[in-house]
């Protein structure tokens, strides 16, 4: 739920700033990119917090090798993508890359839901809701890319 709140809240706050004060945010796409960047900071930072790292590593499908390395790699890519979204010439490429990254990481969410794993002591989002979120997140990244 936190990624969705970061995305929607970040977009809304930046869009309001654009409407009333900041010319660079006075359009939907820069505000959308900002909300997406906030979402990826929200999801990327926990990749480096030990308790979260263990839980993320457990989410990696058992068939994939070196779960801890994959968690590090995805965390770095999420944070790099968030930075890229803030650099206008790089933003379309960062958004496109993040859309692909979300598609590549979705099997971990499926695996976690099917195995009944937890994150921060709470059950992971059920698969139907997580799938709907994922579709929204990918669509937002594609919209931020064009």
XYZ file of C-alpha atoms in Angstrom:
146
model
C 0.000 0.000 0.000
C 2.892 2.394 0.736
C 4.044 2.452 -2.924
C 0.535 3.358 -4.080
C 0.276 6.106 -1.466
C 3.703 7.461 -2.456
C 2.759 7.461 -6.141
C -0.660 9.084 -5.759
C 0.332 11.441 -2.943
C 3.552 12.485 -4.658
C 1.764 13.106 -7.935
C -0.989 15.136 -6.247
C 1.443 17.237 -4.194
C 3.683 17.954 -7.169
C 0.747 18.724 -9.436
C -0.541 21.240 -6.885
C 2.911 22.804 -6.654
C 2.903 23.064 -10.418
C -0.495 24.686 -10.525
C 0.360 27.294 -7.929
C 4.112 27.861 -7.802
C 6.615 25.771 -9.788
C 6.564 26.242 -13.554
C 8.549 23.041 -14.172
C 5.769 20.999 -12.585
C 2.930 22.804 -14.368
C 2.041 19.757 -16.446
C 0.829 16.275 -15.586
C 3.872 14.377 -16.851
C 6.577 15.994 -14.673
C 4.330 15.565 -11.632
C 3.688 11.948 -12.627
C 7.419 11.331 -12.965
C 7.944 12.868 -9.530
C 5.284 10.663 -7.963
C 6.805 7.621 -9.650
C 10.259 8.619 -8.401
C 8.916 8.922 -4.855
C 7.323 5.508 -5.195
C 10.635 3.962 -6.258
C 12.531 5.619 -3.423
C 9.880 4.191 -1.100
C 10.359 0.700 -2.554
C 14.096 0.901 -3.264
C 15.447 1.967 0.122
C 14.080 -1.093 2.002
C 16.222 -3.317 -0.239
C 19.149 -2.182 1.942
C 17.519 -2.453 5.383
C 18.599 -5.836 6.825
C 15.206 -7.065 8.034
C 13.530 -6.091 4.768
C 16.394 -7.557 2.700
C 15.775 -10.963 4.258
C 12.082 -10.765 3.489
C 12.715 -9.589 -0.088
C 15.236 -12.389 -0.593
C 12.605 -14.879 0.584
C 10.251 -13.536 -2.091
C 12.642 -14.435 -4.912
C 11.341 -17.550 -6.659
C 13.330 -20.583 -5.462
C 14.440 -21.398 -9.016
C 16.469 -18.172 -9.260
C 20.044 -18.137 -7.973
C 21.559 -15.732 -5.426
C 18.451 -14.047 -4.025
C 20.446 -11.543 -1.937
C 22.321 -10.371 -5.035
C 19.038 -10.012 -6.933
C 17.602 -7.942 -4.077
C 20.648 -5.664 -4.177
C 20.490 -5.351 -7.955
C 16.782 -4.524 -8.013
C 17.218 -2.009 -5.195
C 20.026 -0.255 -7.058
C 17.975 -0.215 -10.260
C 14.917 1.176 -8.468
C 16.925 3.986 -6.880
C 18.838 4.733 -10.093
C 15.529 4.846 -11.947
C 14.130 7.273 -9.382
C 17.122 9.560 -9.925
C 16.765 9.208 -13.697
C 13.136 10.309 -13.492
C 14.309 13.609 -11.991
C 16.634 14.353 -14.942
C 14.429 15.489 -17.845
C 16.589 14.148 -20.713
C 16.869 10.768 -18.949
C 13.305 10.574 -17.610
C 11.688 8.775 -20.568
C 14.427 6.136 -20.568
C 14.292 5.749 -16.785
C 10.510 5.352 -16.859
C 10.713 2.760 -19.638
C 13.428 0.877 -17.793
C 11.395 0.912 -14.587
C 8.354 -0.464 -16.439
C 10.499 -3.357 -17.674
C 11.966 -3.846 -14.206
C 8.479 -4.099 -12.691
C 7.531 -6.727 -15.252
C 10.705 -8.670 -14.481
C 10.103 -8.505 -10.717
C 6.434 -9.470 -10.832
C 7.155 -13.220 -10.606
C 8.626 -12.574 -7.142
C 5.306 -11.047 -6.070
C 3.439 -14.023 -7.496
C 5.792 -16.420 -5.712
C 5.439 -14.557 -2.409
C 1.644 -14.542 -2.598
C 1.439 -18.208 -3.545
C 3.773 -19.190 -0.700
C 1.938 -17.028 1.877
C 4.982 -14.922 2.787
C 4.968 -11.790 4.926
C 6.544 -8.341 4.688
C 7.091 -6.381 7.892
C 5.055 -8.981 9.748
C 2.006 -8.611 7.499
C 0.899 -10.972 4.736
C 1.994 -9.864 1.282
C -0.723 -8.287 -0.841
C -3.050 -10.975 -2.224
C -2.338 -11.805 -5.840
C -5.469 -10.254 -7.437
C -4.885 -6.912 -5.696
C -1.136 -7.068 -6.362
C -1.775 -7.776 -10.036
C -4.099 -4.754 -10.287
C -1.460 -2.573 -8.565
C 1.225 -3.881 -10.899
C -0.870 -3.074 -13.974
C -1.393 0.453 -12.633
C 2.293 0.935 -11.796
C 3.452 -0.280 -15.212
C 0.848 1.901 -16.950
C 2.039 4.935 -14.990
C 5.658 4.207 -15.914
C 4.705 3.898 -19.588
C 2.758 7.182 -19.393
C 5.795 8.813 -17.773
C 7.976 7.503 -20.590
C 6.019 8.936 -23.515
